[in-house]
Coordinates of C-alpha atoms and ligand atoms in Angstrom, one line a residue:
Chain A
M9 CA -60.3 49.8 240.8
T10 CA -62.7 48.3 243.3
A11 CA -64.0 44.9 242.5
H12 CA -67.4 46.5 241.8
M13 CA -66.1 48.9 239.4
D14 CA -64.1 46.1 237.9
E15 CA -67.1 44.1 237.2
E16 CA -69.2 47.0 235.9
F17 CA -66.4 48.1 233.5
H18 CA -65.7 44.4 232.4
R19 CA -69.6 44.0 231.6
R20 CA -69.7 47.3 229.7
L21 CA -66.7 46.5 227.8
S22 CA -67.9 43.1 227.0
A23 CA -71.1 44.4 225.8
M24 CA -69.6 46.9 223.5
V25 CA -67.4 44.4 221.7
E26 CA -70.4 42.6 220.3
S27 CA -70.9 45.7 218.2
M28 CA -67.2 46.2 217.3
P29 CA -66.8 46.5 213.6
A30 CA -64.8 44.0 211.5
F31 CA -62.5 45.4 209.2
P32 CA -64.2 46.8 206.0
E33 CA -62.3 44.9 203.5
S34 CA -62.4 41.5 205.2
V35 CA -66.1 42.3 205.2
H36 CA -66.2 42.9 201.6
Q37 CA -63.9 39.8 201.0
I38 CA -66.1 37.4 203.0
M39 CA -69.1 38.6 201.1
S40 CA -67.7 38.2 197.7
M41 CA -65.8 34.9 198.4
T42 CA -68.6 33.3 200.1
A43 CA -71.1 34.3 197.0
D44 CA -69.1 31.6 195.4
I45 CA -70.3 28.1 196.6
N46 CA -67.1 26.5 195.8
C47 CA -65.1 29.2 197.6
S48 CA -61.7 27.8 198.8
P49 CA -61.5 27.0 202.6
K50 CA -58.2 28.1 202.5
D51 CA -58.7 31.4 201.4
L52 CA -61.6 31.7 203.9
V53 CA -59.2 31.0 206.7
K54 CA -56.7 33.6 205.4
V55 CA -59.3 36.4 205.1
I56 CA -60.7 35.5 208.5
E57 CA -57.2 35.4 210.3
S58 CA -56.2 38.6 208.7
D59 CA -58.8 40.5 210.7
P60 CA -58.2 40.5 214.7
I61 CA -61.8 41.4 215.3
M62 CA -63.4 38.7 213.1
T63 CA -61.0 36.2 214.6
M64 CA -61.9 37.2 218.0
K65 CA -65.4 37.0 217.4
I66 CA -65.3 33.4 215.8
L67 CA -63.0 32.1 218.6
K68 CA -65.6 33.5 221.1
L69 CA -68.5 31.9 219.6
V70 CA -66.7 28.4 219.1
N71 CA -65.6 28.3 222.7
S72 CA -68.8 29.7 224.1
A73 CA -70.4 27.5 227.0
F74 CA -73.8 27.8 225.4
F75 CA -72.5 25.3 222.7
A76 CA -69.9 23.1 224.2
L77 CA -68.4 22.2 227.4
S78 CA -64.9 22.2 226.2
R79 CA -63.0 25.5 225.5
N80 CA -60.0 24.8 223.5
V81 CA -60.4 26.3 220.2
A82 CA -57.5 28.4 219.5
S83 CA -57.1 28.9 215.7
V84 CA -59.3 29.5 212.8
Q85 CA -58.3 26.1 211.3
H86 CA -59.3 24.4 214.5
A87 CA -62.7 26.1 214.5
L88 CA -63.1 24.7 211.0
V89 CA -62.3 21.2 211.9
Y90 CA -64.4 21.5 215.1
L91 CA -67.5 23.0 213.7
G92 CA -67.1 22.1 210.1
L93 CA -66.3 24.3 207.0
N94 CA -69.8 25.5 206.3
T95 CA -70.8 26.6 209.9
V96 CA -67.5 28.7 210.2
K97 CA -68.4 30.3 206.8
N98 CA -72.0 30.9 208.0
L99 CA -70.5 32.5 211.1
A100 CA -68.0 34.8 209.2
I101 CA -71.1 35.8 207.2
S102 CA -73.1 36.7 210.2
I103 CA -70.1 38.5 211.8
A104 CA -69.6 40.5 208.5
T105 CA -73.1 41.4 207.9
V106 CA -74.1 42.2 211.7
D107 CA -75.0 45.8 212.7
S108 CA -71.7 47.2 214.0
L109 CA -70.7 50.7 215.3
P110 CA -69.0 53.1 212.9
R111 CA -65.2 52.3 213.5
Q112 CA -63.3 54.8 215.5
S113 CA -59.9 56.0 214.4
I114 CA -57.4 58.1 216.3
P115 CA -54.3 59.8 214.8
E116 CA -52.3 58.6 217.8
L117 CA -52.7 54.9 216.8
P118 CA -54.2 54.8 213.2
M119 CA -56.0 51.4 212.7
S120 CA -54.0 50.7 209.7
A121 CA -50.7 50.9 211.5
F122 CA -52.4 48.9 214.7
L123 CA -53.3 46.1 212.1
T124 CA -49.9 46.2 210.5
H125 CA -48.4 45.6 213.9
S126 CA -50.7 42.9 214.7
L127 CA -50.5 41.1 211.6
A128 CA -46.7 41.3 211.6
T129 CA -46.6 39.8 215.4
A130 CA -48.9 37.2 214.4
S131 CA -46.9 36.0 211.4
M132 CA -43.7 36.5 213.4
A133 CA -45.2 34.4 216.4
Q134 CA -46.1 31.8 213.9
H135 CA -42.5 31.7 212.5
L136 CA -40.8 31.3 215.9
A137 CA -43.3 28.7 216.9
K138 CA -42.8 26.8 213.6
D139 CA -39.1 27.3 212.8
F140 CA -37.5 28.0 216.2
L141 CA -39.5 26.0 218.7
H142 CA -40.6 23.4 216.0
L143 CA -44.1 23.1 217.3
Q144 CA -46.8 21.7 215.1
S145 CA -49.5 23.8 216.7
F146 CA -48.2 27.1 214.9
S147 CA -51.4 28.3 214.0
D148 CA -52.5 29.0 217.7
H149 CA -49.2 31.4 218.0
F150 CA -50.6 33.2 215.0
V151 CA -53.7 33.8 216.7
A152 CA -51.9 34.7 219.9
G153 CA -49.8 37.1 218.0
L154 CA -53.0 38.6 216.3
L155 CA -55.0 39.1 219.3
H156 CA -52.1 40.0 221.7
D157 CA -53.2 43.9 221.4
F158 CA -56.7 43.4 221.2
G159 CA -57.4 45.3 224.2
K160 CA -56.0 48.3 222.3
A161 CA -58.3 47.9 219.5
V162 CA -61.3 48.1 222.4
F163 CA -59.6 51.2 223.9
V164 CA -59.6 53.0 220.7
Q165 CA -63.1 52.0 219.9
F166 CA -64.7 52.8 222.9
E167 CA -62.4 55.5 225.0
P168 CA -60.9 57.1 221.9
A169 CA -60.5 60.4 223.5
T170 CA -59.0 59.1 226.8
Y171 CA -56.6 56.6 225.1
A172 CA -55.4 59.3 222.7
M173 CA -54.5 61.1 225.8
V174 CA -52.7 57.9 227.2
L175 CA -50.8 57.2 224.1
N176 CA -49.9 61.1 223.9
E177 CA -48.5 61.0 227.4
A178 CA -46.4 57.7 227.0
R179 CA -44.8 59.2 223.9
E180 CA -44.1 62.7 225.3
T181 CA -42.9 61.3 228.7
Q182 CA -41.2 58.1 226.8
S183 CA -42.8 56.0 229.5
P184 CA -43.8 52.3 229.1
L185 CA -47.4 52.5 227.9
P186 CA -48.7 49.9 230.5
Q187 CA -47.7 52.2 233.2
I188 CA -49.7 55.2 231.8
E189 CA -52.7 53.0 231.0
M190 CA -52.8 51.9 234.9
E191 CA -52.5 55.4 236.0
R192 CA -55.1 57.0 233.6
M193 CA -57.5 54.1 233.1
G194 CA -56.8 51.8 235.9
I195 CA -56.3 48.8 233.7
T196 CA -53.9 47.8 231.1
C197 CA -54.8 47.1 227.6
A198 CA -53.1 43.5 228.1
E199 CA -55.6 43.0 231.3
A200 CA -58.6 44.3 229.5
G201 CA -57.9 41.9 226.5
A202 CA -57.3 39.0 228.7
M203 CA -60.4 39.8 230.9
L204 CA -62.6 39.8 227.8
A205 CA -60.7 36.8 226.5
E206 CA -61.4 35.1 229.7
S207 CA -65.1 35.9 229.9
W208 CA -65.5 34.4 226.4
Q209 CA -63.8 31.3 227.7
L210 CA -61.0 31.4 225.1
P211 CA -58.3 28.6 225.7
P212 CA -56.3 29.2 228.9
A213 CA -53.0 29.5 226.9
L214 CA -54.2 32.3 224.6
I215 CA -55.7 34.1 227.6
D216 CA -52.4 33.8 229.5
S217 CA -50.4 35.1 226.3
I218 CA -52.4 38.3 226.1
R219 CA -52.2 39.1 229.9
T220 CA -48.6 38.2 230.2
H221 CA -46.8 39.0 227.1
V222 CA -46.0 42.4 228.6
D223 CA -43.7 40.8 231.4
C224 CA -42.6 37.7 229.7
N225 CA -39.8 36.0 231.5
E226 CA -37.7 32.9 231.7
N227 CA -40.6 30.7 233.0
S228 CA -43.5 32.1 230.8
S229 CA -45.2 29.6 228.4
D230 CA -44.2 28.9 224.7
M231 CA -47.1 31.0 223.4
T232 CA -46.2 34.0 225.7
L233 CA -42.6 33.7 224.6
T234 CA -43.2 33.8 220.9
V235 CA -45.5 36.6 221.2
A236 CA -43.3 38.7 223.4
A237 CA -40.5 38.0 221.1
A238 CA -42.3 38.6 217.9
N239 CA -43.5 41.9 219.5
T240 CA -40.1 43.0 219.9
V241 CA -38.8 41.9 216.7
V242 CA -41.5 43.6 214.6
K243 CA -40.8 46.6 216.6
A244 CA -37.2 46.4 215.8
M245 CA -38.1 45.9 212.2
N246 CA -40.3 49.1 212.2
L247 CA -43.6 47.1 211.2
G248 CA -46.4 48.9 212.1
N249 CA -47.4 50.8 215.3
S250 CA -48.5 49.4 218.6
G251 CA -48.6 52.7 220.2
N252 CA -45.8 51.9 222.6
P253 CA -42.6 53.9 222.5
H254 CA -40.7 51.4 224.5
V255 CA -39.6 48.5 222.4
G256 CA -38.9 45.7 224.8
D257 CA -35.5 44.2 224.9
F258 CA -34.9 41.0 223.2
Q259 CA -33.8 39.4 226.3
D260 CA -31.1 36.8 227.1
F261 CA -33.6 34.1 228.1
M262 CA -35.5 34.7 224.6
R263 CA -32.1 34.0 222.8
R264 CA -31.6 30.9 224.7
R265 CA -35.2 29.4 224.1
L266 CA -35.4 30.3 220.7
G267 CA -31.8 29.4 219.9
S268 CA -31.2 32.8 218.0
D269 CA -30.4 36.4 218.6
L270 CA -32.4 39.2 217.1
E271 CA -30.4 39.4 214.1
G272 CA -30.3 35.8 213.4
I273 CA -34.2 36.1 213.5
I274 CA -34.4 39.2 211.4
G275 CA -32.1 37.7 208.9
K276 CA -34.5 34.9 208.3
M277 CA -37.5 37.0 207.9
D278 CA -36.9 39.2 204.8
A279 CA -40.1 38.0 203.5
L280 CA -42.1 39.1 206.5
S281 CA -42.7 42.6 205.4
D282 CA -44.2 41.4 202.2
E283 CA -46.1 38.7 203.9
V284 CA -47.7 41.3 206.1
H285 CA -48.5 43.7 203.3
D286 CA -50.3 41.1 201.5
M287 CA -52.3 39.9 204.4
Q288 CA -53.1 43.8 205.1
N289 CA -54.6 44.1 201.5
M290 CA -57.0 41.3 202.4
V291 CA -58.6 43.4 205.3
Q292 CA -57.8 47.0 204.2
S293 CA -57.8 48.6 200.8
A294 CA -55.9 52.0 200.9
P295 CA -54.7 53.2 204.7
Chain B
M10 CA -82.2 -2.7 224.7
K11 CA -84.5 -2.6 221.4
L12 CA -84.0 -0.9 218.1
R13 CA -86.4 -0.5 215.6
F14 CA -85.7 1.3 212.3
W15 CA -88.6 3.5 210.8
G16 CA -86.8 5.6 208.3
V17 CA -83.5 4.6 206.6
R18 CA -83.7 7.2 203.7
G19 CA -81.5 10.2 203.1
S20 CA -82.8 13.5 202.0
I21 CA -86.3 12.9 200.6
P22 CA -88.9 10.1 201.2
S23 CA -88.5 7.6 198.2
P24 CA -91.7 5.2 198.2
G25 CA -92.4 2.9 195.4
P26 CA -92.1 -0.4 194.2
K27 CA -88.1 0.0 193.7
T28 CA -87.6 0.8 197.5
V29 CA -90.1 -1.2 199.1
R30 CA -87.5 -3.8 200.6
Y31 CA -85.4 -1.2 202.4
G32 CA -88.1 1.5 202.6
G33 CA -88.6 5.0 201.5
N34 CA -89.2 7.1 204.9
T35 CA -86.4 9.4 205.9
T36 CA -84.6 8.9 209.2
C37 CA -86.2 7.8 212.3
L38 CA -85.0 5.2 214.9
E39 CA -87.3 3.9 217.7
I40 CA -85.3 2.7 220.9
W41 CA -86.7 1.1 224.1
T42 CA -84.3 1.1 227.0
D43 CA -84.1 -2.1 229.3
D44 CA -86.2 0.0 231.9
G45 CA -88.8 0.7 229.6
E46 CA -87.9 4.3 228.4
L47 CA -88.8 5.4 224.7
I48 CA -86.0 7.2 222.9
I49 CA -86.5 8.4 219.4
L50 CA -83.5 9.5 217.2
D51 CA -84.6 11.8 214.6
A52 CA -88.1 12.7 213.3
G53 CA -88.0 12.0 209.5
T54 CA -91.1 10.6 207.9
G55 CA -90.5 7.4 209.4
I56 CA -91.8 8.9 212.9
F57 CA -95.3 8.9 211.4
P58 CA -95.6 5.0 211.1
L59 CA -93.8 4.7 214.5
A60 CA -96.5 7.0 215.9
Q61 CA -99.4 4.6 214.9
T62 CA -97.7 1.7 217.1
L63 CA -97.7 4.0 219.9
L64 CA -101.6 4.8 220.0
E65 CA -102.1 1.7 221.9
K66 CA -99.4 2.4 224.4
M67 CA -100.5 5.9 225.4
P68 CA -100.0 7.7 227.5
V69 CA -96.3 7.8 226.5
H70 CA -93.3 10.1 227.2
A71 CA -91.0 10.2 224.1
H72 CA -87.6 11.6 224.4
I73 CA -87.0 12.8 220.8
F74 CA -83.2 13.5 220.0
N75 CA -82.6 15.5 216.9
T76 CA -79.3 15.2 215.2
H77 CA -79.6 18.3 213.2
S78 CA -82.1 20.5 211.4
H79 CA -82.1 19.4 207.9
W80 CA -85.3 18.7 206.8
D81 CA -85.2 14.9 206.3
H82 CA -84.6 14.6 210.0
I83 CA -87.5 16.8 211.2
Q84 CA -90.1 16.4 208.7
G85 CA -92.4 13.8 210.5
L86 CA -92.5 15.9 213.9
P87 CA -95.6 17.6 213.2
F88 CA -97.2 14.2 212.4
F89 CA -96.3 12.6 215.6
I90 CA -99.5 11.7 216.7
P91 CA -99.1 11.6 220.5
L92 CA -98.3 15.2 220.5
F93 CA -101.9 16.0 219.9
V94 CA -103.1 13.9 222.8
P95 CA -103.4 14.9 226.4
G96 CA -101.5 12.9 228.7
N97 CA -98.7 12.2 226.6
K98 CA -95.2 13.8 227.1
A99 CA -92.5 14.6 224.6
T100 CA -89.2 15.9 225.6
I101 CA -87.3 17.2 222.4
Y102 CA -83.4 17.5 222.4
G103 CA -81.0 19.0 219.9
A104 CA -78.2 21.3 219.6
C105 CA -78.5 25.3 219.4
D106 CA -77.6 26.9 216.2
P107 CA -74.2 28.5 216.8
V108 CA -74.7 30.9 213.7
S109 CA -78.2 32.4 214.8
G110 CA -78.0 31.6 218.5
N111 CA -81.3 29.9 218.2
S112 CA -82.4 27.3 220.6
I113 CA -83.6 23.7 219.6
E114 CA -87.1 25.1 220.3
E115 CA -86.8 28.2 218.0
I116 CA -85.2 26.1 215.3
L117 CA -88.2 23.6 215.2
Q118 CA -90.9 26.1 215.7
V119 CA -90.3 27.2 212.2
Q120 CA -92.0 24.2 210.7
L121 CA -94.9 24.6 213.1
Q122 CA -95.6 28.0 211.4
Y123 CA -99.4 28.1 210.4
R124 CA -98.6 28.7 206.8
F125 CA -96.7 25.6 206.6
F126 CA -99.0 23.5 209.0
P127 CA -102.4 23.9 209.9
I128 CA -102.3 23.4 213.6
R129 CA -101.0 25.8 216.1
E130 CA -98.6 25.0 218.7
S131 CA -101.1 26.0 221.5
E132 CA -103.2 22.9 219.9
L133 CA -100.6 20.2 220.7
N134 CA -102.2 18.8 223.8
A135 CA -99.3 16.8 224.9
K136 CA -97.0 18.4 227.3
I137 CA -93.9 19.5 225.4
E138 CA -90.4 20.3 226.6
Y139 CA -87.3 21.4 224.8
V140 CA -83.7 20.8 225.8
S141 CA -80.9 22.4 224.1
L142 CA -77.9 20.3 224.6
R143 CA -74.3 21.1 224.9
E144 CA -71.6 18.8 223.3
G145 CA -70.4 16.1 225.6
E146 CA -73.0 16.9 228.0
S147 CA -75.0 13.7 228.8
V148 CA -78.5 13.4 229.6
S149 CA -80.3 10.6 231.9
I150 CA -83.3 9.0 230.5
G151 CA -84.3 6.7 233.3
N152 CA -81.2 4.5 233.8
A153 CA -80.0 5.4 230.3
L154 CA -77.4 8.2 229.5
V155 CA -77.4 9.8 226.2
T156 CA -74.3 11.7 225.0
P157 CA -74.1 14.2 222.2
V158 CA -71.1 14.0 220.1
L159 CA -70.4 16.8 217.4
M160 CA -69.9 15.1 214.0
N161 CA -69.2 16.9 210.9
H162 CA -72.0 18.2 208.5
P163 CA -72.7 21.4 206.8
V164 CA -75.0 22.3 209.9
V165 CA -74.1 21.3 213.4
N166 CA -75.0 17.7 213.7
F167 CA -74.8 15.7 216.9
G168 CA -74.1 12.0 216.9
Y169 CA -75.6 10.3 220.1
R170 CA -74.2 7.6 222.3
I171 CA -76.7 5.6 224.1
D172 CA -75.5 3.7 227.3
N173 CA -78.0 1.5 229.1
A174 CA -77.4 -1.3 231.7
G175 CA -74.1 -2.3 230.0
K176 CA -75.5 -2.0 226.4
S177 CA -74.8 0.6 223.9
L178 CA -75.6 2.2 220.8
F179 CA -74.1 4.9 218.7
F180 CA -76.0 6.7 215.8
T181 CA -74.0 9.3 213.7
G182 CA -76.9 11.3 212.3
D183 CA -75.4 12.9 209.1
H184 CA -71.7 12.6 209.0
E185 CA -68.6 13.4 206.6
P186 CA -65.3 12.5 208.0
S187 CA -63.3 15.8 208.1
Y188 CA -60.8 16.2 205.1
N189 CA -57.7 18.3 204.7
I190 CA -58.3 21.7 203.1
Y191 CA -54.6 22.1 202.5
E192 CA -52.3 20.3 199.6
P193 CA -49.7 18.2 201.0
E194 CA -47.0 20.7 200.0
D195 CA -48.6 23.6 202.1
D196 CA -46.9 24.4 205.6
E197 CA -50.2 24.1 207.1
H198 CA -51.0 20.4 205.9
A199 CA -49.4 18.5 208.8
M200 CA -50.8 20.9 211.4
Y201 CA -54.4 20.6 209.9
Q202 CA -54.0 16.9 209.8
M203 CA -53.1 16.8 213.4
L204 CA -56.5 18.8 214.0
I205 CA -58.3 16.3 212.0
E206 CA -56.7 13.3 213.8
Q207 CA -57.6 14.8 217.1
K208 CA -61.3 15.3 216.1
N209 CA -61.5 11.7 214.8
R210 CA -59.9 10.3 217.8
S211 CA -62.5 12.2 220.1
I212 CA -65.2 10.7 217.9
L213 CA -63.9 7.4 218.0
E214 CA -63.3 7.6 222.0
R215 CA -67.2 8.2 222.3
M216 CA -67.9 5.5 219.9
C217 CA -65.6 3.0 221.5
G218 CA -66.8 -0.5 221.8
V219 CA -70.5 0.1 221.2
D220 CA -72.8 -2.9 220.5
V221 CA -74.7 -1.3 217.6
L222 CA -73.3 1.7 215.3
V223 CA -75.8 3.0 213.1
A224 CA -73.9 5.2 210.5
D225 CA -74.5 7.5 207.3
A226 CA -73.3 5.8 204.3
S227 CA -74.7 7.8 201.8
Y228 CA -72.3 7.3 199.1
T229 CA -70.0 4.9 197.3
E230 CA -66.2 5.6 197.0
D231 CA -66.9 6.4 193.2
E232 CA -69.6 8.8 194.0
Y233 CA -67.7 10.5 196.8
P234 CA -65.4 13.0 194.9
A235 CA -68.4 14.7 193.2
K236 CA -70.1 14.8 196.5
K237 CA -67.2 15.9 198.7
G238 CA -68.0 18.7 201.4
W239 CA -71.9 17.8 201.3
G240 CA -71.7 16.2 204.6
H241 CA -72.1 12.4 204.2
G242 CA -69.9 9.3 204.7
T243 CA -69.2 6.4 202.3
F244 CA -69.7 2.7 202.8
D245 CA -66.1 2.4 203.1
T246 CA -65.6 5.4 205.6
C247 CA -68.2 3.8 207.9
I248 CA -66.8 0.2 207.9
Q249 CA -63.5 1.7 208.6
M250 CA -64.9 3.8 211.7
A251 CA -66.8 0.8 212.8
E252 CA -63.6 -1.4 212.7
D253 CA -61.5 1.5 214.3
A254 CA -63.9 1.9 217.2
K255 CA -64.2 -2.0 217.7
V256 CA -68.1 -1.8 217.5
R257 CA -69.9 -5.4 217.4
Q258 CA -72.4 -4.5 214.8
L259 CA -72.9 -2.0 212.1
F260 CA -76.1 -0.7 210.3
L261 CA -75.4 1.3 207.2
T262 CA -78.2 4.0 206.6
H263 CA -79.1 7.3 205.2
H264 CA -79.5 5.5 201.6
E265 CA -79.5 7.6 198.5
P266 CA -83.1 8.4 197.5
T267 CA -82.0 7.6 193.8
R268 CA -80.6 4.1 194.9
D269 CA -83.3 1.3 194.4
D270 CA -83.1 -1.9 196.6
E271 CA -81.2 -3.9 193.9
A272 CA -78.6 -1.0 193.4
L273 CA -78.3 -0.6 197.2
E274 CA -77.4 -4.4 197.5
A275 CA -75.0 -4.4 194.6
V276 CA -73.0 -1.4 195.9
F277 CA -72.9 -2.8 199.4
S278 CA -71.7 -6.3 198.3
K279 CA -69.0 -4.6 196.3
S280 CA -68.0 -2.6 199.1
L281 CA -68.0 -5.8 201.4
E282 CA -65.6 -7.6 198.8
K283 CA -63.0 -4.9 199.5
R284 CA -62.9 -5.7 203.4
T285 CA -59.6 -6.7 204.6
I286 CA -60.4 -7.4 208.3
Q287 CA -63.7 -8.9 209.5
G288 CA -64.1 -7.3 213.0
C289 CA -67.9 -6.5 213.0
E290 CA -71.1 -7.6 211.3
I291 CA -72.4 -5.2 208.9
E292 CA -75.9 -4.9 207.6
L293 CA -77.9 -2.0 205.4
A294 CA -80.3 -0.6 207.6
R295 CA -84.0 -1.7 206.4
E296 CA -87.3 -0.1 207.5
G297 CA -89.2 -2.2 210.2
V298 CA -86.2 -4.3 211.1
L299 CA -86.0 -4.9 215.0
V300 CA -82.7 -5.2 216.8
E301 CA -82.8 -6.7 220.2
W302 CA -80.0 -7.3 222.6
Ligands
ZN430 ZN1 -80.0 13.8 206.1
ZN431 ZN1 -78.1 16.7 206.8

């Protein structure tokens, strides 16, 4: 891609994401919850963060340059403390009621399976951060897991036919998805997601994990590590679908840094699939 | 620096014999910097009597900083007489609304709509400029530096720190210290507490060591539980904040409209009795009082 095309593509994507629809059930939940003036802030956080689109839009606003000089709000809870409960509530309402495009869906990557994958990765990344790395800021890792494949949702929404072809080709040739994305679209979903996150001034650690979770290594940040490892674990557990036929290996350095092997992690996560199921019910009724 | 209180009442003007000592006008603070610049914090109804005193000083350039868009902090703006007189200048500063994306100009223009106020904006003869501020971005007014600090209120509320020739003042606007939305037994409790402490620290850093702090002390501790989430502080939270930030003098303001002078003094002295450390001077903000330092 030339620099010029790159910029053009980027501008187009960014503009289109504005009108990207949140998931219908989270919109419904937000509206019914906020009709009650005493709605529980905890529940509000839960609904927002079980919808990658809504979460992304809120982080985008909270970190935007028009409002503040700093750019470090990395979780929905942080947005709440930073901006105040009512402002976040009103933001969620405005996102829920904004005129959005009809949601695209392709059989190659049904949005319900994509959502399951995103939520499972989010939960798993949070568990890894909290219970294996003992980090206090585990909500940031939830969000990183939730948004790691945001670029895919954007591709499905705005280039459904092309992206369906890409997904098919990856499946038929059993090739890594990023490779086919590069060949057919000139950009990987990780790069597209990272570029968008960058233009919205999301926190650098989050941008980095979106961009580099696909080639996580020994020196990656904790956030890239939890997301990459979570990605591998949930694929091994067959939770949802990321569209990528290649399950990345659970590598030696992951085991070393997390202090557990794949089986050890899965062994502690029997509740995960129920947890994901509950979250998914929040955003989407029947698949 | 000179500070005069023109409005110290919260929510709604409350004139009458029972509030005559502390005053019934809503929030407005007049500040003159050492190099003679006029800074006005909030344009509650107190800005109207302030305007009367400016007539003899015209032409004036007023720098009006709005903490937030609630009625009791903007209501007096259309009655700020210098706006109608050619030769005067007003620069109005405030936060954008992150929900609608509206600038401070768009927010304030709503009250100037003809159906609410019988003068059209084009009839305001002073030169009026609007400046949307970003959190943490200081503006210079002569030799003074004014820095907006994001506080906690149902709408975005900027506290302002003013630094001028080694002297300083901080005004909170309306502010309720953040509270944890999780129960102690929830997994997220400690993490959320950490975020709150981080926010409190950043507010304290900005407030640190000011000579004068003017803070929203709407409620007593007893009243607070029923008003949690309404966006206001208590006598105790303000005193604590002043001690933590090592300020020299604290003025408690945003008095409840239903609290008459006697009741106000009673709850104030009760809160003073509870003090354990005696770091700073504490007073109730009172309409008309001049503080000079
Ligand atoms: Zn107020
Ligand atoms: Zn207010």
